[in-house]
PDB file of C-alpha atoms in Angstrom:
ATOM      1  CA  UNK A 516       0.842  -8.093  13.089  1.00  0.00           C
ATOM      2  CA  UNK A 517      -0.892  -8.588   9.235  1.00  0.00           C
ATOM      3  CA  UNK A 518       1.315  -7.189   6.583  1.00  0.00           C
ATOM      4  CA  UNK A 519      -1.443  -4.201   4.997  1.00  0.00           C
ATOM      5  CA  UNK A 520      -1.522  -3.128   8.694  1.00  0.00           C
ATOM      6  CA  UNK A 521       2.735  -2.754   8.699  1.00  0.00           C
ATOM      7  CA  UNK A 522       2.028  -1.002   5.729  1.00  0.00           C
ATOM      8  CA  UNK A 523      -0.735   1.197   6.997  1.00  0.00           C
ATOM      9  CA  UNK A 524       0.755   1.931   9.804  1.00  0.00           C
ATOM     10  CA  UNK A 525       4.649   2.480   8.376  1.00  0.00           C
ATOM     11  CA  UNK A 526       5.339   6.147   8.200  1.00  0.00           C
ATOM     12  CA  UNK A 527       8.916   8.086   9.507  1.00  0.00           C
ATOM     13  CA  UNK A 528       9.328   8.521  13.152  1.00  0.00           C
ATOM     14  CA  UNK A 529      11.317  11.240  14.199  1.00  0.00           C
ATOM     15  CA  UNK A 530      11.087  11.221  18.026  1.00  0.00           C
ATOM     16  CA  UNK A 531      12.073   8.259  20.443  1.00  0.00           C
ATOM     17  CA  UNK A 532      12.102   7.605  23.456  1.00  0.00           C
ATOM     18  CA  UNK A 533      15.869   7.567  24.615  1.00  0.00           C
ATOM     19  CA  UNK A 534      15.832   5.603  27.944  1.00  0.00           C
ATOM     20  CA  UNK A 535      14.582   2.208  25.988  1.00  0.00           C
ATOM     21  CA  UNK A 536      17.611   0.690  23.693  1.00  0.00           C
ATOM     22  CA  UNK A 537      16.467  -1.750  21.157  1.00  0.00           C
ATOM     23  CA  UNK A 538      16.716  -5.255  22.084  1.00  0.00           C
ATOM     24  CA  UNK A 539      19.342  -6.940  20.428  1.00  0.00           C
ATOM     25  CA  UNK A 540      17.148  -9.652  19.045  1.00  0.00           C
ATOM     26  CA  UNK A 541      15.259  -6.882  17.059  1.00  0.00           C
ATOM     27  CA  UNK A 542      18.201  -5.745  15.819  1.00  0.00           C
ATOM     28  CA  UNK A 543      19.143  -9.203  14.716  1.00  0.00           C
ATOM     29  CA  UNK A 544      15.880  -9.714  12.909  1.00  0.00           C
ATOM     30  CA  UNK A 545      16.146  -5.808  11.239  1.00  0.00           C
ATOM     31  CA  UNK A 546      19.700  -6.779   9.830  1.00  0.00           C
ATOM     32  CA  UNK A 547      18.499 -10.555   8.844  1.00  0.00           C
ATOM     33  CA  UNK A 548      15.212  -9.349   6.968  1.00  0.00           C
ATOM     34  CA  UNK A 549      17.275  -6.829   5.397  1.00  0.00           C
ATOM     35  CA  UNK A 550      19.419  -9.043   3.508  1.00  0.00           C
ATOM     36  CA  UNK A 551      16.122 -10.776   2.196  1.00  0.00           C
ATOM     37  CA  UNK A 552      15.826  -7.968  -0.158  1.00  0.00           C
ATOM     38  CA  UNK A 553      16.364  -8.338  -4.073  1.00  0.00           C
ATOM     39  CA  UNK A 554      19.005  -7.997  -5.565  1.00  0.00           C
ATOM     40  CA  UNK A 555      20.435  -8.798  -8.995  1.00  0.00           C
ATOM     41  CA  UNK A 556      22.038 -11.640  -9.755  1.00  0.00           C
ATOM     42  CA  UNK A 557      21.580 -12.059  -5.726  1.00  0.00           C
ATOM     43  CA  UNK A 558      24.575  -9.951  -5.998  1.00  0.00           C
ATOM     44  CA  UNK A 559      23.694  -8.749  -2.416  1.00  0.00           C
ATOM     45  CA  UNK A 560      25.765  -5.570  -3.149  1.00  0.00           C
ATOM     46  CA  UNK A 561      25.244  -4.207   0.449  1.00  0.00           C
ATOM     47  CA  UNK A 562      26.447  -3.406   4.074  1.00  0.00           C
ATOM     48  CA  UNK A 563      24.888  -2.306   6.977  1.00  0.00           C
ATOM     49  CA  UNK A 564      26.924  -0.237   9.173  1.00  0.00           C
ATOM     50  CA  UNK A 565      25.078  -0.974  13.264  1.00  0.00           C
ATOM     51  CA  UNK A 566      25.784   2.010  15.436  1.00  0.00           C
ATOM     52  CA  UNK A 567      24.384   1.080  18.659  1.00  0.00           C
ATOM     53  CA  UNK A 568      26.224   2.788  21.607  1.00  0.00           C
ATOM     54  CA  UNK A 569      26.171   6.239  22.840  1.00  0.00           C
ATOM     55  CA  UNK A 570      29.396   6.909  21.988  1.00  0.00           C
ATOM     56  CA  UNK A 571      28.893   5.446  18.289  1.00  0.00           C
ATOM     57  CA  UNK A 572      25.702   7.772  17.833  1.00  0.00           C
ATOM     58  CA  UNK A 573      27.339  10.216  19.173  1.00  0.00           C
ATOM     59  CA  UNK A 574      30.034   9.849  16.729  1.00  0.00           C
ATOM     60  CA  UNK A 575      27.372   9.498  13.973  1.00  0.00           C
ATOM     61  CA  UNK A 576      26.038  12.703  14.621  1.00  0.00           C
ATOM     62  CA  UNK A 577      29.492  14.561  14.771  1.00  0.00           C
ATOM     63  CA  UNK A 578      30.387  13.526  11.511  1.00  0.00           C
ATOM     64  CA  UNK A 579      27.485  13.914   9.818  1.00  0.00           C
ATOM     65  CA  UNK A 580      25.802  16.598  10.912  1.00  0.00           C
ATOM     66  CA  UNK A 581      26.915  20.793  12.123  1.00  0.00           C
ATOM     67  CA  UNK A 582      26.007  20.537  15.880  1.00  0.00           C
ATOM     68  CA  UNK A 583      26.665  24.117  16.227  1.00  0.00           C
ATOM     69  CA  UNK A 584      23.059  25.055  15.037  1.00  0.00           C
ATOM     70  CA  UNK A 585      20.569  23.689  17.221  1.00  0.00           C
ATOM     71  CA  UNK A 586      17.706  22.101  14.870  1.00  0.00           C
ATOM     72  CA  UNK A 587      14.996  21.134  16.619  1.00  0.00           C
ATOM     73  CA  UNK A 588      14.214  18.279  13.978  1.00  0.00           C
ATOM     74  CA  UNK A 589      17.873  17.284  14.794  1.00  0.00           C
ATOM     75  CA  UNK A 590      17.402  16.842  18.709  1.00  0.00           C
ATOM     76  CA  UNK A 591      14.770  14.660  18.315  1.00  0.00           C
ATOM     77  CA  UNK A 592      16.636  12.116  15.918  1.00  0.00           C
ATOM     78  CA  UNK A 593      19.083  12.467  18.161  1.00  0.00           C
ATOM     79  CA  UNK A 594      17.193  10.482  20.958  1.00  0.00           C
ATOM     80  CA  UNK A 595      16.932   7.034  18.359  1.00  0.00           C
ATOM     81  CA  UNK A 596      18.834   4.996  20.560  1.00  0.00           C
ATOM     82  CA  UNK A 597      19.734   2.902  17.157  1.00  0.00           C
ATOM     83  CA  UNK A 598      21.377   3.996  13.646  1.00  0.00           C
ATOM     84  CA  UNK A 599      22.168   1.645  10.446  1.00  0.00           C
ATOM     85  CA  UNK A 600      23.714   2.646   7.737  1.00  0.00           C
ATOM     86  CA  UNK A 601      23.017   0.794   4.693  1.00  0.00           C
ATOM     87  CA  UNK A 602      25.564   1.320   2.202  1.00  0.00           C
ATOM     88  CA  UNK A 603      26.157  -0.240  -1.072  1.00  0.00           C
ATOM     89  CA  UNK A 604      28.949  -1.703  -3.307  1.00  0.00           C
ATOM     90  CA  UNK A 605      28.608  -1.186  -6.987  1.00  0.00           C
ATOM     91  CA  UNK A 606      32.093  -3.231  -7.408  1.00  0.00           C
ATOM     92  CA  UNK A 607      29.959  -6.203  -6.387  1.00  0.00           C
ATOM     93  CA  UNK A 608      27.252  -5.977  -9.199  1.00  0.00           C
ATOM     94  CA  UNK A 609      30.188  -5.326 -11.723  1.00  0.00           C
ATOM     95  CA  UNK A 610      31.761  -8.797 -10.227  1.00  0.00           C
ATOM     96  CA  UNK A 611      29.092 -10.789 -10.402  1.00  0.00           C
ATOM     97  CA  UNK A 612      27.790  -9.806 -14.018  1.00  0.00           C
ATOM     98  CA  UNK A 613      31.510 -10.729 -14.857  1.00  0.00           C
ATOM     99  CA  UNK A 614      30.917 -14.378 -13.810  1.00  0.00           C
ATOM    100  CA  UNK A 615      30.491 -16.716 -16.458  1.00  0.00           C
ATOM    101  CA  UNK A 616      26.751 -17.451 -16.168  1.00  0.00           C
ATOM    102  CA  UNK A 617      26.181 -13.477 -16.841  1.00  0.00           C
ATOM    103  CA  UNK A 618      29.078 -12.586 -19.178  1.00  0.00           C
ATOM    104  CA  UNK A 619      29.675  -9.333 -19.274  1.00  0.00           C
ATOM    105  CA  UNK A 620      33.298  -9.372 -18.714  1.00  0.00           C
ATOM    106  CA  UNK A 621      33.811  -6.119 -19.291  1.00  0.00           C
ATOM    107  CA  UNK A 622      32.509  -4.667 -16.194  1.00  0.00           C
ATOM    108  CA  UNK A 623      31.288  -1.723 -17.883  1.00  0.00           C
ATOM    109  CA  UNK A 624      28.727   0.466 -15.453  1.00  0.00           C
ATOM    110  CA  UNK A 625      27.399   1.924 -18.592  1.00  0.00           C
ATOM    111  CA  UNK A 626      25.094  -2.239 -19.288  1.00  0.00           C
ATOM    112  CA  UNK A 627      23.259  -0.825 -16.329  1.00  0.00           C
ATOM    113  CA  UNK A 628      19.973   1.458 -16.987  1.00  0.00           C
ATOM    114  CA  UNK A 629      19.855   2.025 -13.813  1.00  0.00           C
ATOM    115  CA  UNK A 630      22.263   1.645 -10.499  1.00  0.00           C
ATOM    116  CA  UNK A 631      20.557  -1.324  -9.077  1.00  0.00           C
ATOM    117  CA  UNK A 632      23.022  -1.300  -6.516  1.00  0.00           C
ATOM    118  CA  UNK A 633      21.862   1.680  -4.836  1.00  0.00           C
ATOM    119  CA  UNK A 634      18.425   0.253  -5.521  1.00  0.00           C
ATOM    120  CA  UNK A 635      18.895  -3.246  -3.752  1.00  0.00           C
ATOM    121  CA  UNK A 636      20.234  -1.302  -0.851  1.00  0.00           C
ATOM    122  CA  UNK A 637      17.316   0.702  -0.551  1.00  0.00           C
ATOM    123  CA  UNK A 638      14.961  -2.302  -0.503  1.00  0.00           C
ATOM    124  CA  UNK A 639      17.251  -3.691   2.325  1.00  0.00           C
ATOM    125  CA  UNK A 640      16.126   0.113   4.081  1.00  0.00           C
ATOM    126  CA  UNK A 641      12.513  -0.345   3.271  1.00  0.00           C
ATOM    127  CA  UNK A 642      12.616  -4.017   4.689  1.00  0.00           C
ATOM    128  CA  UNK A 643      14.476  -2.450   7.947  1.00  0.00           C
ATOM    129  CA  UNK A 644      11.287   0.020   8.099  1.00  0.00           C
ATOM    130  CA  UNK A 645       8.724  -2.480   7.811  1.00  0.00           C
ATOM    131  CA  UNK A 646      10.208  -4.529  10.250  1.00  0.00           C
ATOM    132  CA  UNK A 647      10.546  -1.314  12.591  1.00  0.00           C
ATOM    133  CA  UNK A 648       6.672  -1.168  12.167  1.00  0.00           C
ATOM    134  CA  UNK A 649       6.047  -5.136  13.002  1.00  0.00           C
ATOM    135  CA  UNK A 650       7.939  -4.558  16.421  1.00  0.00           C
ATOM    136  CA  UNK A 651       5.789  -1.967  17.075  1.00  0.00           C
ATOM    137  CA  UNK A 652       8.711   0.571  16.918  1.00  0.00           C
ATOM    138  CA  UNK A 653       9.829   3.499  15.066  1.00  0.00           C
ATOM    139  CA  UNK A 654      12.063   4.344  12.031  1.00  0.00           C
ATOM    140  CA  UNK A 655      13.279   7.238   9.986  1.00  0.00           C
ATOM    141  CA  UNK A 656      14.752   6.665   6.447  1.00  0.00           C
ATOM    142  CA  UNK A 657      17.332   9.784   5.824  1.00  0.00           C
ATOM    143  CA  UNK A 658      20.170  11.059   3.922  1.00  0.00           C
ATOM    144  CA  UNK A 659      24.040  12.120   4.823  1.00  0.00           C
ATOM    145  CA  UNK A 660      24.459  15.168   3.432  1.00  0.00           C
ATOM    146  CA  UNK A 661      26.874  14.859   0.056  1.00  0.00           C
ATOM    147  CA  UNK A 662      29.453  17.509   2.348  1.00  0.00           C
ATOM    148  CA  UNK A 663      29.671  14.821   5.173  1.00  0.00           C
ATOM    149  CA  UNK A 664      30.775  12.092   3.430  1.00  0.00           C
ATOM    150  CA  UNK A 665      34.311  11.940   3.571  1.00  0.00           C
ATOM    151  CA  UNK A 666      34.586  13.093   7.335  1.00  0.00           C
ATOM    152  CA  UNK A 667      31.409   9.953   7.890  1.00  0.00           C
ATOM    153  CA  UNK A 668      34.185   7.786   5.896  1.00  0.00           C
ATOM    154  CA  UNK A 669      36.871   9.011   8.098  1.00  0.00           C
ATOM    155  CA  UNK A 670      34.881   8.452  10.794  1.00  0.00           C
ATOM    156  CA  UNK A 671      33.524   4.800  10.774  1.00  0.00           C
ATOM    157  CA  UNK A 672      36.350   3.127   8.749  1.00  0.00           C
ATOM    158  CA  UNK A 673      34.324   2.769   5.779  1.00  0.00           C
ATOM    159  CA  UNK A 674      36.214   1.943   2.049  1.00  0.00           C
ATOM    160  CA  UNK A 675      35.799   4.109  -0.475  1.00  0.00           C
ATOM    161  CA  UNK A 676      34.015   1.301  -2.391  1.00  0.00           C
ATOM    162  CA  UNK A 677      30.871   1.577  -0.237  1.00  0.00           C
ATOM    163  CA  UNK A 678      28.020   4.381  -0.382  1.00  0.00           C
ATOM    164  CA  UNK A 679      26.276   5.235   2.451  1.00  0.00           C
ATOM    165  CA  UNK A 680      22.552   5.893   0.950  1.00  0.00           C
ATOM    166  CA  UNK A 681      21.079   6.985   3.791  1.00  0.00           C
ATOM    167  CA  UNK A 682      21.064   6.228   7.257  1.00  0.00           C
ATOM    168  CA  UNK A 683      17.709   4.413   9.293  1.00  0.00           C
ATOM    169  CA  UNK A 684      17.528   5.344  12.625  1.00  0.00           C
ATOM    170  CA  UNK A 685      15.037   3.069  15.022  1.00  0.00           C
ATOM    171  CA  UNK A 686      13.650   3.108  18.566  1.00  0.00           C
ATOM    172  CA  UNK A 687      10.233   3.220  20.834  1.00  0.00           C
ATOM    173  CA  UNK A 688       8.272   6.275  19.056  1.00  0.00           C
ATOM    174  CA  UNK A 689       7.955   9.386  21.117  1.00  0.00           C
ATOM    175  CA  UNK A 690       5.552  12.250  20.763  1.00  0.00           C
ATOM    176  CA  UNK A 691       6.982  13.959  17.559  1.00  0.00           C
ATOM    177  CA  UNK A 692       5.788  16.699  14.630  1.00  0.00           C
ATOM    178  CA  UNK A 693       4.982  15.112  11.556  1.00  0.00           C
ATOM    179  CA  UNK A 694       6.507  16.789   8.232  1.00  0.00           C
ATOM    180  CA  UNK A 695       4.172  19.460   6.881  1.00  0.00           C
ATOM    181  CA  UNK A 696       4.678  17.881   3.461  1.00  0.00           C
ATOM    182  CA  UNK A 697       1.833  15.190   4.264  1.00  0.00           C
ATOM    183  CA  UNK A 698      -0.739  17.780   4.427  1.00  0.00           C
ATOM    184  CA  UNK A 699      -0.187  17.137   0.544  1.00  0.00           C
ATOM    185  CA  UNK A 700      -1.716  14.005   0.794  1.00  0.00           C
ATOM    186  CA  UNK A 701      -1.456  10.793  -1.663  1.00  0.00           C
ATOM    187  CA  UNK A 702      -1.376  11.901  -4.791  1.00  0.00           C
ATOM    188  CA  UNK A 703      -4.899  10.141  -6.328  1.00  0.00           C
ATOM    189  CA  UNK A 704      -4.114   6.700  -8.143  1.00  0.00           C
ATOM    190  CA  UNK A 705      -5.400   8.130 -11.305  1.00  0.00           C
ATOM    191  CA  UNK A 706      -2.360  10.262 -11.862  1.00  0.00           C
ATOM    192  CA  UNK A 707      -0.008   7.610 -10.813  1.00  0.00           C
ATOM    193  CA  UNK A 708      -1.588   4.294 -11.828  1.00  0.00           C
ATOM    194  CA  UNK A 709      -1.288   3.812 -15.881  1.00  0.00           C
ATOM    195  CA  UNK A 710      -2.711   0.216 -16.908  1.00  0.00           C
ATOM    196  CA  UNK A 711      -2.381  -1.033 -20.414  1.00  0.00           C
ATOM    197  CA  UNK A 712      -0.880   2.446 -21.662  1.00  0.00           C
ATOM    198  CA  UNK A 713       0.009   5.281 -20.427  1.00  0.00           C
TER     199      UNK A 713
END
């Protein structure tokens, strides 16, 4: 598929065919492409928790949601045959920039104007979303509620120094309801693009 077509077709898919697992070779491509994301100082401060079995996915939903309150959106999302949780690793960046070729030996987080560890991990997630489109799959990026972080960590043994920036659900698309927010449309270019000055 041509790159412009991949970008044009990318959208958040919130329902999947529960009978069609994502092939292993496609999972491998999703992860390999994620690792091609840019990272400051080539720190590569990310990790990816791959949940592909029914038991693993059930444990994720139990840890991150309140299943006692039925939610149509959640029911559809649970049809995804693959969940990948991208996790950022701030320490990898602080350690990398304390090395001799960077020279910030104090590891002071204040030196960073923005949290590149989260941004770079977000880049990796976007590459997964685009790869899913290229593979004729659907995908959605969604957050893990703050109050569910501790249960998530405990369920999967995630070390404290890794932060889940969200989750990418992947599967073969099934009919779904598009977000009502899409009715707002894209903001016009003149509102978001400033050439030469604001």
